[in-house]
Coordinates of C-alpha atoms and ligand atoms in Angstrom, one line a residue:
X1173 CA -105.4 -79.0 55.8
X1174 CA -105.8 -78.6 52.1
X1175 CA -104.4 -75.2 51.3
X1176 CA -106.3 -73.0 53.7
X1177 CA -109.2 -75.4 54.0
X1178 CA -109.5 -77.2 57.4
X1179 CA -110.7 -80.8 57.1
X1180 CA -111.9 -82.1 60.4
X1181 CA -111.5 -85.8 59.6
X1182 CA -109.6 -87.4 56.7
X1183 CA -112.7 -89.2 55.4
X1184 CA -113.9 -88.4 51.9
X1185 CA -117.0 -89.3 50.0
X1186 CA -115.9 -90.7 46.6
X1187 CA -117.3 -88.9 43.5
X1188 CA -119.8 -91.2 41.7
X1189 CA -121.4 -90.1 38.5
X1190 CA -125.2 -90.3 38.7
X1191 CA -125.1 -90.8 42.5
X1192 CA -123.2 -88.1 44.4
X1193 CA -125.6 -85.3 43.5
X1194 CA -126.5 -82.6 46.0
X1195 CA -129.3 -84.6 47.7
X1196 CA -127.0 -87.6 48.3
X1197 CA -124.2 -85.4 49.6
X1198 CA -126.7 -83.6 51.9
X1199 CA -127.2 -86.9 53.6
X1200 CA -123.6 -87.9 53.6
X1201 CA -122.6 -84.6 55.3
X1202 CA -125.0 -85.4 58.2
X1203 CA -123.1 -88.6 58.8
X1204 CA -119.8 -87.0 59.0
X1205 CA -118.0 -87.0 55.6
X1206 CA -115.0 -84.8 56.1
X1207 CA -114.7 -83.9 52.5
X1208 CA -116.9 -84.4 49.5
X1209 CA -116.6 -84.2 45.7
X1210 CA -119.3 -83.7 43.1
X1211 CA -120.0 -86.0 40.2
X1212 CA -117.5 -85.8 37.4
X1213 CA -118.0 -82.9 35.0
X1214 CA -116.6 -83.2 31.5
X1215 CA -114.6 -80.1 30.5
X1216 CA -116.2 -80.4 27.0
X1217 CA -119.6 -80.2 28.5
X1218 CA -118.6 -77.0 30.3
X1219 CA -117.4 -75.6 27.0
X1220 CA -120.7 -76.5 25.3
X1221 CA -122.6 -74.8 28.2
X1222 CA -124.9 -77.8 28.8
X1223 CA -127.7 -77.1 31.2
X1224 CA -127.3 -80.3 33.2
X1225 CA -123.6 -79.5 33.9
X1226 CA -124.7 -76.3 35.8
X1227 CA -127.1 -78.4 37.9
X1228 CA -124.3 -81.0 38.6
X1229 CA -122.0 -78.3 39.9
X1230 CA -124.6 -76.8 42.3
X1231 CA -123.3 -76.7 45.9
X1232 CA -125.4 -76.4 49.1
X1233 CA -124.3 -74.0 51.8
X1234 CA -123.8 -76.8 54.3
X1235 CA -121.5 -78.9 52.0
X1236 CA -118.1 -77.4 52.6
X1237 CA -115.4 -78.4 52.2
X1238 CA -116.3 -79.6 48.8
X1239 CA -114.6 -80.0 45.4
X1240 CA -116.0 -79.9 41.9
X1241 CA -114.5 -82.7 39.8
X1242 CA -113.5 -82.0 36.2
X1243 CA -112.2 -84.4 33.5
X1244 CA -110.6 -84.0 30.2
X1245 CA -107.3 -84.2 28.3
X1246 CA -107.1 -80.8 26.6
X1247 CA -105.3 -78.3 28.8
X1248 CA -107.3 -75.4 27.3
X1249 CA -110.7 -76.9 28.0
X1250 CA -109.5 -78.0 31.5
X1251 CA -108.2 -74.5 32.2
X1252 CA -111.7 -73.1 31.3
X1253 CA -113.5 -75.8 33.2
X1254 CA -111.4 -75.0 36.3
X1255 CA -112.3 -71.2 36.0
X1256 CA -115.9 -72.1 35.5
X1257 CA -115.9 -74.3 38.6
X1258 CA -114.1 -71.7 40.7
X1259 CA -117.0 -69.3 40.1
X1260 CA -119.4 -71.8 41.6
X1261 CA -118.1 -71.6 45.1
X1262 CA -116.1 -74.8 45.1
X1263 CA -113.3 -75.0 47.8
X1264 CA -111.0 -77.0 45.6
X1265 CA -111.0 -78.6 42.2
X1266 CA -110.5 -82.3 41.8
X1267 CA -109.2 -83.7 38.5
X1268 CA -110.4 -87.1 37.4
X1269 CA -107.7 -89.4 35.9
X1270 CA -109.3 -92.6 37.2
X1271 CA -112.5 -93.0 35.2
X1272 CA -112.4 -96.4 33.3
X1273 CA -115.5 -95.8 31.2
X1274 CA -114.9 -96.3 27.5
X1275 CA -116.6 -93.2 26.3
X1276 CA -114.3 -91.1 28.5
X1277 CA -111.1 -93.1 27.8
X1278 CA -111.7 -92.7 24.0
X1279 CA -111.3 -89.0 24.3
X1280 CA -108.0 -89.8 26.2
X1281 CA -109.4 -88.6 29.4
X1282 CA -110.1 -90.3 32.7
X1283 CA -107.7 -93.2 33.3
X1284 CA -106.5 -93.3 29.7
X1285 CA -104.4 -90.2 30.5
X1286 CA -102.3 -92.3 32.8
X1287 CA -100.6 -93.9 29.7
X1288 CA -99.3 -90.5 28.6
X1289 CA -97.3 -89.0 31.4
X1290 CA -96.4 -85.9 29.4
X1291 CA -100.0 -85.0 28.9
X1292 CA -100.7 -85.6 32.6
X1293 CA -98.2 -82.9 33.5
X1294 CA -99.6 -80.5 30.9
X1295 CA -103.2 -80.9 32.1
X1296 CA -102.3 -80.6 35.8
X1297 CA -100.1 -77.5 35.3
X1298 CA -102.8 -75.8 33.2
X1299 CA -105.4 -76.3 35.9
X1300 CA -103.0 -75.3 38.8
X1301 CA -102.1 -72.1 36.9
X1302 CA -105.8 -71.3 36.0
X1303 CA -107.2 -70.7 39.5
X1304 CA -106.3 -69.7 42.9
X1305 CA -107.7 -72.8 44.6
X1306 CA -106.1 -76.0 45.8
X1307 CA -106.1 -78.7 43.0
X1308 CA -106.4 -82.4 43.9
X1309 CA -106.1 -85.4 41.6
X1310 CA -107.8 -88.8 41.6
X1311 CA -106.1 -91.7 39.8
X1312 CA -105.9 -95.4 39.5
X1313 CA -102.7 -97.3 39.9
X1314 CA -102.0 -97.4 36.1
X1315 CA -103.4 -98.6 32.8
X1316 CA -102.9 -102.3 33.4
X1317 CA -100.9 -104.8 35.4
X1318 CA -97.8 -104.5 33.2
X1319 CA -97.8 -100.7 33.1
X1320 CA -98.5 -99.6 36.7
X1321 CA -97.0 -96.1 37.1
X1322 CA -98.8 -94.9 40.3
X1323 CA -95.6 -93.6 41.9
X1324 CA -94.4 -91.7 38.9
X1325 CA -97.8 -90.1 38.4
X1326 CA -97.9 -89.2 42.0
X1327 CA -94.5 -87.5 41.7
X1328 CA -95.6 -85.6 38.5
X1329 CA -98.7 -84.5 40.4
X1330 CA -96.7 -83.1 43.3
X1331 CA -94.2 -81.4 41.0
X1332 CA -97.1 -79.8 39.0
X1333 CA -98.5 -78.2 42.2
X1334 CA -101.3 -80.7 43.0
X1335 CA -102.0 -80.5 46.8
X1336 CA -103.7 -83.8 47.5
X1337 CA -103.9 -87.1 45.7
X1338 CA -106.5 -89.9 45.9
X1339 CA -105.5 -93.4 44.6
X1340 CA -108.0 -96.0 43.8
X1341 CA -106.0 -99.2 44.1
X1342 CA -107.1 -100.8 40.8
X1343 CA -105.7 -100.5 37.3
X1344 CA -107.9 -99.3 34.5
X1345 CA -107.9 -102.8 33.0
X1346 CA -109.4 -104.1 36.2
X1347 CA -112.5 -101.8 35.9
X1348 CA -114.3 -102.7 39.2
X1349 CA -113.2 -106.4 39.2
X1350 CA -110.9 -108.2 41.6
X1351 CA -109.6 -106.3 44.6
X1352 CA -108.1 -102.9 45.2
X1353 CA -104.4 -103.4 45.9
X1354 CA -103.7 -101.3 49.0
X1355 CA -100.0 -102.0 48.8
X1356 CA -100.0 -100.2 45.4
X1357 CA -101.7 -97.2 47.0
X1358 CA -98.7 -97.2 49.4
X1359 CA -96.3 -96.8 46.5
X1360 CA -97.9 -93.4 45.8
X1361 CA -97.8 -92.4 49.5
X1362 CA -94.1 -93.3 49.7
X1363 CA -93.3 -91.2 46.6
X1364 CA -94.7 -87.8 47.7
X1365 CA -95.0 -85.6 50.6
X1366 CA -98.5 -84.2 49.8
X1367 CA -101.4 -86.0 51.5
X1368 CA -102.7 -89.2 49.9
X1369 CA -106.1 -90.7 50.3
X1370 CA -106.5 -94.4 49.8
X1371 CA -109.6 -95.7 47.9
X1372 CA -111.1 -99.0 46.9
X1373 CA -113.1 -101.7 48.7
X1374 CA -113.3 -99.9 52.1
X1375 CA -116.7 -101.0 53.5
X1376 CA -116.5 -100.4 57.3
X1377 CA -114.3 -99.2 60.1
X1378 CA -112.2 -102.3 60.2
X1379 CA -111.4 -102.2 56.4
X1380 CA -110.7 -98.5 56.6
X1381 CA -108.1 -99.0 59.4
X1382 CA -106.6 -102.0 57.5
X1383 CA -106.3 -100.0 54.3
X1384 CA -104.6 -97.1 56.2
X1385 CA -102.2 -99.6 57.9
X1386 CA -101.2 -101.3 54.7
X1387 CA -100.9 -98.2 52.5
X1388 CA -99.7 -95.7 55.1
X1389 CA -102.1 -93.2 53.6
X1390 CA -103.3 -90.1 55.3
X1391 CA -107.0 -90.7 54.9
X1392 CA -109.7 -92.8 53.3
X1393 CA -112.2 -92.2 50.5
X1394 CA -115.4 -94.4 50.3
X1395 CA -117.8 -94.8 47.4
X1396 CA -120.0 -97.8 46.8
X1397 CA -120.3 -98.8 50.5
X1398 CA -122.1 -95.5 51.1
X1399 CA -124.9 -96.4 48.7
X1400 CA -128.0 -96.9 50.8
X1401 CA -125.8 -96.9 53.8
X1402 CA -124.6 -93.4 54.8
X1403 CA -124.3 -94.7 58.4
X1404 CA -121.0 -96.3 57.3
X1405 CA -119.5 -92.8 57.2
X1406 CA -120.4 -92.2 60.9
X1407 CA -118.8 -95.6 61.7
X1408 CA -115.5 -94.9 59.9
X1409 CA -115.5 -91.3 61.2
X1410 CA -115.7 -92.6 64.8
X1411 CA -112.9 -95.1 64.2
X1412 CA -110.6 -92.4 62.7
X1413 CA -111.3 -90.0 65.6
X1414 CA -111.1 -92.7 68.3
X1415 CA -114.7 -92.1 69.3
X1416 CA -117.2 -94.7 70.4
X1417 CA -118.9 -96.6 67.6
X1418 CA -122.4 -95.1 66.8
X1419 CA -125.3 -97.5 66.7
X1420 CA -126.8 -98.1 63.2
X1421 CA -130.4 -96.9 63.3
X1422 CA -133.3 -99.2 62.6
X1423 CA -136.8 -98.8 61.3
X1424 CA -138.4 -95.4 61.6
X1425 CA -135.1 -93.7 62.4
X1426 CA -133.8 -94.9 59.1
X1427 CA -137.0 -93.7 57.5
X1428 CA -136.3 -90.1 58.7
X1429 CA -133.0 -90.1 56.8
X1430 CA -134.6 -91.7 53.7
X1431 CA -137.5 -89.3 53.8
X1432 CA -135.1 -86.3 54.0
X1433 CA -133.1 -87.8 51.1
X1434 CA -136.3 -88.2 49.0
X1435 CA -137.6 -84.7 49.7
X1436 CA -134.2 -83.2 48.8
X1437 CA -134.1 -85.3 45.6
X1438 CA -137.5 -83.8 44.6
X1439 CA -136.5 -80.2 45.6
X1440 CA -133.3 -80.5 43.5
X1441 CA -134.3 -82.4 40.5
X1442 CA -138.1 -82.0 40.3
X1443 CA -140.6 -84.8 40.9
X1444 CA -140.2 -86.7 37.6
X1445 CA -136.5 -87.1 37.7
X1446 CA -136.5 -87.6 41.5
X1447 CA -139.0 -90.4 41.1
X1448 CA -136.6 -92.3 38.7
X1449 CA -133.6 -91.6 41.0
X1450 CA -135.5 -92.7 44.1
X1451 CA -135.7 -96.2 42.7
X1452 CA -132.0 -97.0 43.0
X1453 CA -131.6 -95.2 46.3
X1454 CA -134.6 -96.7 48.1
X1455 CA -133.6 -100.2 46.8
X1456 CA -130.1 -99.7 48.1
X1457 CA -131.5 -98.6 51.5
X1458 CA -133.6 -101.7 51.7
X1459 CA -130.8 -104.1 50.9
X1460 CA -130.4 -106.9 53.4
X1461 CA -133.6 -106.1 55.4
X1462 CA -136.3 -108.6 56.0
X1463 CA -138.6 -108.9 52.9
X1464 CA -136.4 -106.6 50.8
X1465 CA -136.5 -108.8 47.7
X1466 CA -140.2 -108.6 47.5
X1467 CA -140.2 -104.9 48.4
X1468 CA -137.8 -104.3 45.6
X1469 CA -139.9 -106.1 43.0
X1470 CA -142.9 -104.1 44.1
X1471 CA -141.2 -100.7 44.4
X1472 CA -139.6 -100.9 40.9
X1473 CA -143.1 -100.9 39.4
X1474 CA -144.3 -97.8 41.1
X1475 CA -144.3 -94.7 39.0
X1476 CA -146.2 -92.3 41.3
X1477 CA -144.1 -90.2 43.7
X1478 CA -146.7 -90.3 46.5
X1479 CA -147.0 -94.0 46.2
X1480 CA -143.2 -94.4 46.4
X1481 CA -143.2 -92.3 49.6
X1482 CA -146.1 -94.2 51.2
X1483 CA -144.7 -97.7 50.4
X1484 CA -141.2 -96.8 51.5
X1485 CA -142.5 -95.4 54.8
X1486 CA -144.6 -98.5 55.4
X1487 CA -141.7 -100.7 54.6
X1488 CA -139.4 -99.0 57.1
X1489 CA -141.9 -98.1 59.8
X1490 CA -144.7 -100.6 59.6
X1491 CA -145.3 -104.2 60.6
X1492 CA -144.1 -106.9 58.3
X1493 CA -145.9 -106.8 54.9
X1494 CA -147.8 -103.6 55.8
X1495 CA -146.1 -101.9 52.9
X1496 CA -148.0 -104.2 50.4
X1497 CA -151.2 -102.3 51.2
X1498 CA -149.7 -98.8 51.4
X1499 CA -149.9 -97.8 47.7
Ligands
LIG1792 C1 -121.4 -95.7 39.7 C2 -120.0 -95.2 39.9 C3 -119.7 -93.9 39.4 C4 -118.4 -93.4 39.6 N1 -118.1 -92.1 39.1 C5 -116.9 -91.6 39.3 C6 -116.6 -90.2 39.0 O1 -117.5 -89.5 38.4 N2 -115.4 -89.8 39.2 C7 -114.4 -90.5 39.8 O2 -113.3 -90.0 40.0 N3 -114.7 -91.8 40.2 C8 -115.9 -92.3 40.0 N4 -116.2 -93.6 40.4 C9 -115.1 -94.3 41.2 C10 -115.3 -94.1 42.7 O3 -115.0 -92.8 43.0 C11 -114.3 -95.0 43.5 O4 -113.0 -94.7 43.0 C12 -114.5 -96.5 43.2 O5 -115.9 -96.8 43.3 C13 -113.7 -97.3 44.2 O6 -114.1 -97.0 45.6 P1 -115.1 -97.9 46.4 O7 -114.6 -99.3 46.4 O8 -115.1 -97.3 47.8 O9 -116.5 -97.8 45.7 C14 -117.4 -94.1 40.2 C15 -117.8 -95.4 40.8 C16 -119.1 -95.9 40.6 C17 -119.4 -97.2 41.2

């Protein structure tokens, strides 16, 4: 439970800017994500009333439970962003203190806030007070190896009224290099009594179980492993619920999922933007399949939506090399 929200399985889709938009989440929900979070929304962008920000916060009726993620270091902007998010039908609000991107850290937001524990408390308290929804927090384990403060930040979060914490087991200095340290996630779990989700480098059911064993966490959040592979959610879900492993679909069964994803991309973003976004998603879907390198080279050059659909269908459903003649 998260406040009054029932979560049927402690398996969360990680927020990923530019990726976890409504169409991507629509697919992830079908494969059993227990909890989802939007892309990060900068509190300044909310204040400036940017159009794109409204689109990023759109929530589909089948997506619950879902949280809108906000980021920023100014308690006033964050309070306003939280109220704005609450009016958009979100079930909870997630605060990002894990983003390592320079542009965000320069404004002392994202993971840069972890260096300033006083400001962490101020931001969290402002958001908790602003809305009548559960507040969750996503952090890294600290700024760098010599200043890891994951347990203290976890404690501050709990004392500020945060109801669930996600820890990505890397420091900011690590960016996405090296490995997530699952023991460090356990330091946060041991420090608090609110639920803690562990995150970083979970790629399948076995790694999910191992992360939970090492960290002692209550649940798992998965990001990059879901790109082009929403089936991993069904696998991890089954492992967490003790159910039989689902079979990963092949060929035309995969195409049905990809087709649904592409049509939802077009409905949500319009054909022009969908066509650009389709490139990365279709290429991720094709990863590791026979002939995928050649398919990727060919697909990247396509600019017409109909051709993208035809070539993708032929690649997933046709005989070897059929797709070369599809466009
Ligand atoms: C392209 C990309 C965009 C991301 N955007 C966000 C974001 O908007 N908010 C956030 O809290 N984390 C963001 N992350 C971090 C992920 O949520 C997650 O913590 C990280 O990828 C580690 O988990 P994984 O190993 O399962 O991918 C992003 C990661 C990637 C790769």
